[in-house]
Coordinates of C-alpha atoms and ligand atoms in Angstrom, one line a residue:
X9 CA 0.0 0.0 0.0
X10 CA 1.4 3.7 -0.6
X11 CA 0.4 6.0 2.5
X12 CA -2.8 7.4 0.8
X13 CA -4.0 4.0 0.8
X14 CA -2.7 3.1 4.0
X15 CA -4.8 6.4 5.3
X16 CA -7.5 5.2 4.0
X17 CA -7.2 2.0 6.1
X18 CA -6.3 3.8 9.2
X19 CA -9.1 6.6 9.2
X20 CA -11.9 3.3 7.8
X21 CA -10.6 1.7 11.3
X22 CA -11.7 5.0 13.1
X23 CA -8.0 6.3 13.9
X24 CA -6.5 9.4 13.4
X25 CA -4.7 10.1 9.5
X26 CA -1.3 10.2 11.3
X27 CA -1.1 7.0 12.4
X28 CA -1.0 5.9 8.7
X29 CA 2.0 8.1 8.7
X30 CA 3.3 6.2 11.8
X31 CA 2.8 2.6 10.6
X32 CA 4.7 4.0 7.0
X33 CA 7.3 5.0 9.2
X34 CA 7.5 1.5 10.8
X35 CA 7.6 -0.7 7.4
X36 CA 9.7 1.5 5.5
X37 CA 12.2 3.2 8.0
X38 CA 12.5 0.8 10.3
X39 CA 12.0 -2.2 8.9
X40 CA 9.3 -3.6 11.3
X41 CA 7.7 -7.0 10.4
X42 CA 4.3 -7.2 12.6
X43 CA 2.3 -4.9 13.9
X44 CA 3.5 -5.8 17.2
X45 CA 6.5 -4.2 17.0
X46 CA 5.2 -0.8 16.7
X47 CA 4.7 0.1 19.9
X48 CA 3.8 3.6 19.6
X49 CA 0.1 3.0 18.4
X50 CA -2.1 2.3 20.9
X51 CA -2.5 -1.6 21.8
X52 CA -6.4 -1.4 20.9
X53 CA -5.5 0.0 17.8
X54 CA -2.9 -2.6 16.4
X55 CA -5.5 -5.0 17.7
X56 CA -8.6 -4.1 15.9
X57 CA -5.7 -3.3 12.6
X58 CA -4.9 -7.1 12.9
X59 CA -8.7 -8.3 12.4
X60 CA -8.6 -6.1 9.0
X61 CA -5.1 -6.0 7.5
X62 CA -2.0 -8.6 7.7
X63 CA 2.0 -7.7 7.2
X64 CA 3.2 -9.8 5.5
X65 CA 7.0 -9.8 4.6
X66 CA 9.7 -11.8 2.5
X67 CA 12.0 -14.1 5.3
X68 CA 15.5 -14.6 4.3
X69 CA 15.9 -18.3 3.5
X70 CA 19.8 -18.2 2.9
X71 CA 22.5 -16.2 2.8
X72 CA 25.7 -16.5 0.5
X73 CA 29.0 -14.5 0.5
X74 CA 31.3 -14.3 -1.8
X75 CA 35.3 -13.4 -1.7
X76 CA 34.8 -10.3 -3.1
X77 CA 32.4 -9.4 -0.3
X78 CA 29.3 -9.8 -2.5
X79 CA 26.4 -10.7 -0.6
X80 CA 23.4 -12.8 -2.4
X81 CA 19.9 -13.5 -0.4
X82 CA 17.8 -16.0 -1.1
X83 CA 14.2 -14.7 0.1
X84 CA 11.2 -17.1 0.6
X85 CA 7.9 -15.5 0.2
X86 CA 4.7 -16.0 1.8
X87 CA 3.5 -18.5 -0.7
X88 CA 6.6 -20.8 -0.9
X89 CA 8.2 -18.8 -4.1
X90 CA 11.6 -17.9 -4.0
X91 CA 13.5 -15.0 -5.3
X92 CA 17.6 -13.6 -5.0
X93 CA 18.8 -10.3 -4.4
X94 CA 22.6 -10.0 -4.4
X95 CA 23.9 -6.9 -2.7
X96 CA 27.2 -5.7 -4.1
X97 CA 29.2 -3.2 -1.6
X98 CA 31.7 -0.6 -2.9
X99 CA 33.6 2.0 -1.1
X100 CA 31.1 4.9 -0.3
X101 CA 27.6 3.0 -1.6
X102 CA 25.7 -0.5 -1.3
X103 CA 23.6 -1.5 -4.1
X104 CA 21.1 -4.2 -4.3
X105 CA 20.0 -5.5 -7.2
X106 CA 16.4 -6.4 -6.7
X107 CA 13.7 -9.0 -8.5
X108 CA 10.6 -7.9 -10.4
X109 CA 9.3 -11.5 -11.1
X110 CA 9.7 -15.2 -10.0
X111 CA 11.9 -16.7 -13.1
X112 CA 10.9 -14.3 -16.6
X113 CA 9.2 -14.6 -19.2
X114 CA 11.4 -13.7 -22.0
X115 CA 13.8 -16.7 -23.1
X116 CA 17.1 -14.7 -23.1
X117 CA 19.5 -17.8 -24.6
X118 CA 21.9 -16.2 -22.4
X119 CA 20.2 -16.2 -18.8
X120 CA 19.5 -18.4 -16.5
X121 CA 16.6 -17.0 -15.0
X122 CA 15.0 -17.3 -18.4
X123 CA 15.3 -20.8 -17.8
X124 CA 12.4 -20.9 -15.1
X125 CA 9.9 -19.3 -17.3
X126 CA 7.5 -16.9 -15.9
X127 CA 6.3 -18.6 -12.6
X128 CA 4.4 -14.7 -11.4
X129 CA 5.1 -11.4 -11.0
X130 CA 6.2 -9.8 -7.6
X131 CA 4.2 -7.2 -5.8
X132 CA 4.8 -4.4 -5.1
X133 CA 5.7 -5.5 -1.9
X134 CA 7.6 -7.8 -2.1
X135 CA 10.0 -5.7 -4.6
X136 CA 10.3 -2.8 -2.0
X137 CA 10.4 -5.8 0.9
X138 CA 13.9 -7.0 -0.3
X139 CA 15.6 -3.8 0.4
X140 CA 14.5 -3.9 3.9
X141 CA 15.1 -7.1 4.6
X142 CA 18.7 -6.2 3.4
X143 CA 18.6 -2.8 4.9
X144 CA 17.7 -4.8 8.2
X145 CA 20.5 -7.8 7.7
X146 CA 23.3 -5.4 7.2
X147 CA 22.4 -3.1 10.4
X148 CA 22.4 -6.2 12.5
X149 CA 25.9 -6.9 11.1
X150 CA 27.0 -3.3 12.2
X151 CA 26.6 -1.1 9.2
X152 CA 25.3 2.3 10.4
X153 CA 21.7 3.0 9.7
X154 CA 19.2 3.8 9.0
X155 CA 19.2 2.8 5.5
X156 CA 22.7 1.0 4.4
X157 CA 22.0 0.6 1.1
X158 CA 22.5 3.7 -1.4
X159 CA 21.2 2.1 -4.9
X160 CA 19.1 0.0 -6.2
X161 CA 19.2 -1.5 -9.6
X162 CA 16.1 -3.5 -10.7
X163 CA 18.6 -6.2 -12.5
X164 CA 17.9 -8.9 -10.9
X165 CA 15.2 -11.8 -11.5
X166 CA 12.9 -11.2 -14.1
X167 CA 11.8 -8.0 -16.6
X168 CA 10.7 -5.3 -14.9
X169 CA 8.8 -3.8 -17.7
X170 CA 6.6 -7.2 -17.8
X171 CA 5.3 -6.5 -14.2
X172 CA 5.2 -2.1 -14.9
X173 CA 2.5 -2.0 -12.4
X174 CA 4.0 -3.3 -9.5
X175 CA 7.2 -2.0 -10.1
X176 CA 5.9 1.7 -10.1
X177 CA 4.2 1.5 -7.4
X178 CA 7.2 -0.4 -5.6
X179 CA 9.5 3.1 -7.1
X180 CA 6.5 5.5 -5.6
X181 CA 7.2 3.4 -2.4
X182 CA 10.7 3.5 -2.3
X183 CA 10.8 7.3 -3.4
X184 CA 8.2 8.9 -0.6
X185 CA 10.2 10.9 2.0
X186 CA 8.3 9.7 5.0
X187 CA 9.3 6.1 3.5
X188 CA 12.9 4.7 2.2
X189 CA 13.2 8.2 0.6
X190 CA 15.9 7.1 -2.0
X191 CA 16.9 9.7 -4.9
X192 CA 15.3 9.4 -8.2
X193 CA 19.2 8.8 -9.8
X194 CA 19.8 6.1 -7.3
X195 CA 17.1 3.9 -8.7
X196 CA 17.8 2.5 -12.2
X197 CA 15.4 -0.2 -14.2
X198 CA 17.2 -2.4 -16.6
X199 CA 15.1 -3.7 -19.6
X200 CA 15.5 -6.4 -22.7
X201 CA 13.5 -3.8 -24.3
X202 CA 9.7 -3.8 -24.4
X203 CA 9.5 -0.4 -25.7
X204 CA 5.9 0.4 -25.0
X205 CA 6.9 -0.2 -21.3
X206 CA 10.3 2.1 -21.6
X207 CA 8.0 5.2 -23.2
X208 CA 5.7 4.2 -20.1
X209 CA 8.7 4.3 -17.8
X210 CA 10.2 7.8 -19.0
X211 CA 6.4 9.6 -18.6
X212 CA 5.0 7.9 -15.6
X213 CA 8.3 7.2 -13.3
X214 CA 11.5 9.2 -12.8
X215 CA 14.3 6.8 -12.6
X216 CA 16.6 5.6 -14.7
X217 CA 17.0 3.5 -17.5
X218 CA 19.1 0.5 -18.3
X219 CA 19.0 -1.2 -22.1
X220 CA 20.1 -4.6 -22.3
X221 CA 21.2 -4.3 -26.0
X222 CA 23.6 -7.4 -25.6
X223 CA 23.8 -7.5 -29.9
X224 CA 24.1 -5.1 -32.8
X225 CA 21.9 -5.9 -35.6
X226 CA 18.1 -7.3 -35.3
X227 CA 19.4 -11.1 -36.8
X228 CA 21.7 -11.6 -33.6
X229 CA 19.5 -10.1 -31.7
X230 CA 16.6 -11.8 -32.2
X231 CA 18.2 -15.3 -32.0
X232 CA 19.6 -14.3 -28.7
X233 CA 17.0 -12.2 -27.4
X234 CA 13.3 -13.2 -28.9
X235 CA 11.9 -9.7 -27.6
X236 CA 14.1 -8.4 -30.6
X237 CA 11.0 -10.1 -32.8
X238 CA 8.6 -7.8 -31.1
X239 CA 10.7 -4.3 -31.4
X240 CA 13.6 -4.3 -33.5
X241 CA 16.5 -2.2 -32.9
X242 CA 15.3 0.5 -34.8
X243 CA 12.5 0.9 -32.6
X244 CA 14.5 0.2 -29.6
X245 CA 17.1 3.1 -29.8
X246 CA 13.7 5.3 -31.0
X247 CA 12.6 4.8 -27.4
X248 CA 16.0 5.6 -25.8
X249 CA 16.4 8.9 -27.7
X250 CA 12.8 9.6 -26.7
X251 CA 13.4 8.7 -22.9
X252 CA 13.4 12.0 -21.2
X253 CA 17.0 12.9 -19.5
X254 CA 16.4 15.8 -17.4
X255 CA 16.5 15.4 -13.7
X256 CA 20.1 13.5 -13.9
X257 CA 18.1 10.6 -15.6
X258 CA 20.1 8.9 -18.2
X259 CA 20.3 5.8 -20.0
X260 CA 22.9 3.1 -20.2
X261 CA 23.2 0.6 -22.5
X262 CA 24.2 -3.1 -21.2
X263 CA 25.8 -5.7 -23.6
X264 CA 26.7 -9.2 -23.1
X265 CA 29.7 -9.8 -24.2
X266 CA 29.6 -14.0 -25.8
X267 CA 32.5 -15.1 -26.9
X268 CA 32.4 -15.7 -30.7
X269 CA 28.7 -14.5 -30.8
X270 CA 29.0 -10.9 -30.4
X271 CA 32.5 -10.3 -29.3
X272 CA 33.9 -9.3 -32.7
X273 CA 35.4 -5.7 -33.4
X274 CA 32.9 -5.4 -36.1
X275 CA 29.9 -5.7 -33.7
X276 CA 31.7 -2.9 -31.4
X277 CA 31.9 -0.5 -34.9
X278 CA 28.7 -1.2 -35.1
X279 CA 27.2 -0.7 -31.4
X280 CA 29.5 3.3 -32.0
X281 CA 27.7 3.3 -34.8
X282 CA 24.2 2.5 -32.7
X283 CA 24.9 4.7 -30.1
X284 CA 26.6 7.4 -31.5
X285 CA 25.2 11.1 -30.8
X286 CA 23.1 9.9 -28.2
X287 CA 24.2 10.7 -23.8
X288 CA 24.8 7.1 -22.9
X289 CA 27.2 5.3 -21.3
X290 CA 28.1 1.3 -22.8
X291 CA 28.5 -1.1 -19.7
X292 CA 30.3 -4.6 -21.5
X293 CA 29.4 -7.3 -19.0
X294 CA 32.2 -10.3 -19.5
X295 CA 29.7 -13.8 -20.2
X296 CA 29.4 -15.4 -17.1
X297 CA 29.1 -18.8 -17.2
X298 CA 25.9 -20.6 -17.1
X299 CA 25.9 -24.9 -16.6
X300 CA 24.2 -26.3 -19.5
X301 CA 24.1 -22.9 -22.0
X302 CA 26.2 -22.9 -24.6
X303 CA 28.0 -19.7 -24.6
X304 CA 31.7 -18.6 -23.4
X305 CA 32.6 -15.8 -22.0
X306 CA 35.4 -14.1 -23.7
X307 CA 38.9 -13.6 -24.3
X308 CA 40.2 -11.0 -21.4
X309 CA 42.3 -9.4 -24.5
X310 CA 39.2 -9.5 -26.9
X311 CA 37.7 -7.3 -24.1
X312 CA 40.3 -4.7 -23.8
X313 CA 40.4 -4.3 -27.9
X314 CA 36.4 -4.2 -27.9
X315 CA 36.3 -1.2 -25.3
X316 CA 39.4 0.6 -26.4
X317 CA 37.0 0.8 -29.8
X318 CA 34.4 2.1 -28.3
X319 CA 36.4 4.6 -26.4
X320 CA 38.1 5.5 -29.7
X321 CA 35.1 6.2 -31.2
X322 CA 33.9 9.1 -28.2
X323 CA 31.9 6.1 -26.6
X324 CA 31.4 6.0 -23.0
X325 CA 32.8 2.7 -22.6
X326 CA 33.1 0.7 -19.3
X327 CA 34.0 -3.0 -18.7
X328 CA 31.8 -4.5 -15.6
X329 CA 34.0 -6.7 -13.2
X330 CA 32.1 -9.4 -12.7
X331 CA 31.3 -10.2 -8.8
X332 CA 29.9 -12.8 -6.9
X333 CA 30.4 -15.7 -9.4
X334 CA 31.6 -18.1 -6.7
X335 CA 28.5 -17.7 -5.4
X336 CA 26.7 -17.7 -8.3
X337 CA 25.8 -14.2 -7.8
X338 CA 27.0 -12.9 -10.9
X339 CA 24.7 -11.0 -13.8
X340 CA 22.5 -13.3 -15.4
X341 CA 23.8 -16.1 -12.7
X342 CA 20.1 -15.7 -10.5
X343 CA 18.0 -18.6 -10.3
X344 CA 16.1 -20.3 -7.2
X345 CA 14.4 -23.5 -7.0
X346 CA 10.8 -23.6 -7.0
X347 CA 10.2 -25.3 -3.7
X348 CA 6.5 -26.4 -2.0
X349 CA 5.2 -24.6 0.4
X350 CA 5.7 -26.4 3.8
X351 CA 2.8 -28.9 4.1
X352 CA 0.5 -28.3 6.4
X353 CA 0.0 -30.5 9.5
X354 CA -3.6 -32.5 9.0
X355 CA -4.0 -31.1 5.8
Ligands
SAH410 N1 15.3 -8.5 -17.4 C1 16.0 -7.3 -17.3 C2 16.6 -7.1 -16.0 C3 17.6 -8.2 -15.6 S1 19.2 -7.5 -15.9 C4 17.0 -7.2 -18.4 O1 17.3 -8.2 -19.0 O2 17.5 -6.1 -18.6 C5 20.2 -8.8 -16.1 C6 21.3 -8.4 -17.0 O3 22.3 -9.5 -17.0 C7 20.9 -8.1 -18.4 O4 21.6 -7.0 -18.9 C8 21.4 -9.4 -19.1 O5 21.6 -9.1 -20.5 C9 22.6 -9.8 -18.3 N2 22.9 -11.2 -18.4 C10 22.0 -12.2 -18.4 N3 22.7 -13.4 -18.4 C11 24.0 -13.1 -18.3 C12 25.2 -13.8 -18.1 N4 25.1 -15.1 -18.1 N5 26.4 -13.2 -18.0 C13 26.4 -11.8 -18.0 N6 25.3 -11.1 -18.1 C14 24.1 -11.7 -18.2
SF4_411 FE1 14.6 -12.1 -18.4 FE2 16.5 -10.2 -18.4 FE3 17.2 -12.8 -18.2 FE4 16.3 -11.8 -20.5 S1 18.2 -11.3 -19.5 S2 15.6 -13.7 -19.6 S3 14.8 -10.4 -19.8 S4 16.0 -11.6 -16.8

């Protein structure tokens, strides 16, 4: 719920508006889990609340680190379902990449996620839920509060464009000053590139924008990414010149580097070509390996020659060190088993 909504609830239960604003306080400040715990609302109150309303919240199910001191969470939600999150601490921020969906929808011959299939979207909840939960882990571990993590990057399980309700709402959520109050250019939405959801995106949010582009003409793409059937790259790079960039928004373009796919230095003249005139920055994300796809990652060297190109050609190149992998943690790496819900006793 955002805090209109949660007014609503409050003042239908016959309380005073502000305690709407207290209980916001509570879920998204302090990371409270029951109603019990907020102990400034009269006992009555969170009593009769209980009979109308429930808080429910992910639980953390397991918890992975890797050497370079990425962290990955495995969250369990209330139906059984579970999701990762895998926060990635560097000097002076914490970013969590966060989950829009259980597994996606999209078939990316690349990810594992895509593996899944679509098993449902997230709500809204339960996207905003897994940077408290982390919020909460990594104050408990001794990181100062009250809100450890700086950035969040909606690159984690599943296409966020595919679930655009929820996800706005989630970014209203996360955004609202009596709430996790996190800065419009500290909240970024990566997409394969459903380009009626990016024009949706750029008009009805104000975050910004991540373009998994991952191949530079529409035949590779489309064998690598089917979306590319749907919206070509014509269409694709319309939407990014259209995406509004005021307010510090801007867009960056993500690509895949597969060895011997689209690693060549023809396909990095061409992505100069793609991007050229246009205020973007090029993020090259080194294959990580997946068991059971069949694509490499590529030749450290092939890298280096690939982004001095770019850079050559006035392109805001940079090459993303991969993190996490021993963990399995690493872009495109996110996958969780889809386990029963605990049977009931004497069901
Ligand atoms: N579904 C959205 C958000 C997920 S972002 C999207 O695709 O943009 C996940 C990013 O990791 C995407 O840029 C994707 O291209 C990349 N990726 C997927 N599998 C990968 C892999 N095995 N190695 C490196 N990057 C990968
Ligand atoms: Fe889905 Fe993104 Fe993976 Fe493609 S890369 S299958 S859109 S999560």
């Amino acid at each position: 719920m955002n805090l209109a909504e949660l007014e609503a609830v409050v003042t239908a239960a016959g309380e005073k508006r502000f305690r709407a604003q207290q209980i916001f306080r509570w879920m998204h400040q302090r990371y409270a889990r029951s109603l019990e715990e907020m102990t400034d609302l009269p006992k009555a109150f969170r009593e009769k609340l209980a009979t109308q309303a429930t808080l429910t919240t992910l639980e953390i199910d397991l918890t992975q680190r890797s050497s370079d001191g990425t962290l990955k969470f495995r969250f369990r939600a209330a139906d059984g379902k579970q999701i990762e999150s895998v926060c990635m601490p560097d000097e002076d921020r914490r970013t969590l990449c966060v989950s829009t969906q259980v597994g996606c929808a999209m078939g990316c011959a690349f990810c594992r996620t895509a593996t899944m299939g679509l098993v449902r979207n997230l709500s809204a909840g339960e996207i905003v839920e897994q940077a408290h939960r982390v919020n909460a882990f990594l104050i408990a571990e001794g990181v100062p509060g009250p809100r450890p993590l700086t950035n969040l990057v909606f690159m984690g399980m599943g296409e966020p464009l595919h679930n655009f309700d929820n996800v706005k709402r989630a970014l209203e959520i996360l955004e609202h000053a009596q709430g996790p109050n996190f800065s419009n250019r500290h909240l970024t939405v990566s997409t394969s590139g459903l380009v009626p959801g990016i024009a949706r995106l750029g008009e009805e949010t104000d975050v910004k924008l991540a373009i998994s582009l991952n191949a530079t003409t529409d035949e590779q793409r489309e064998k690598l990414m089917p979306v590319g059937k749907k919206w070509n790259l014509a269409a694709l790079m319309q939407a990014c010149r259209d995406f509004p960039t005021r307010q510090g928004r801007h867009v960056t373009f993500e690509y895949v580097m597969l060895a011997g796919v689209n690693d060549s230095l023809d396909d990095a003249k061409r992505l100069a070509k793609l991007v050229r005139g246009l205020p973007v920055k090029v993020n090259l994300i080194p294959y990580n390996a997946n068991p059971g796809l069949p694509f490499g990652a590529p030749d450290p060297a092939r890298v280096k020659e690939f982004h001095d190109l770019l850079v050559g050609q006035k392109v805001e190149a940079f090459t993303r060190k991969s993190r996490g992998q021993d963990i399995a943690a690493a872009c495109g790496q996110l996958v969780a088993p889809v386990v029963k819900p605990p049977e009931v006793a004497g069901s």
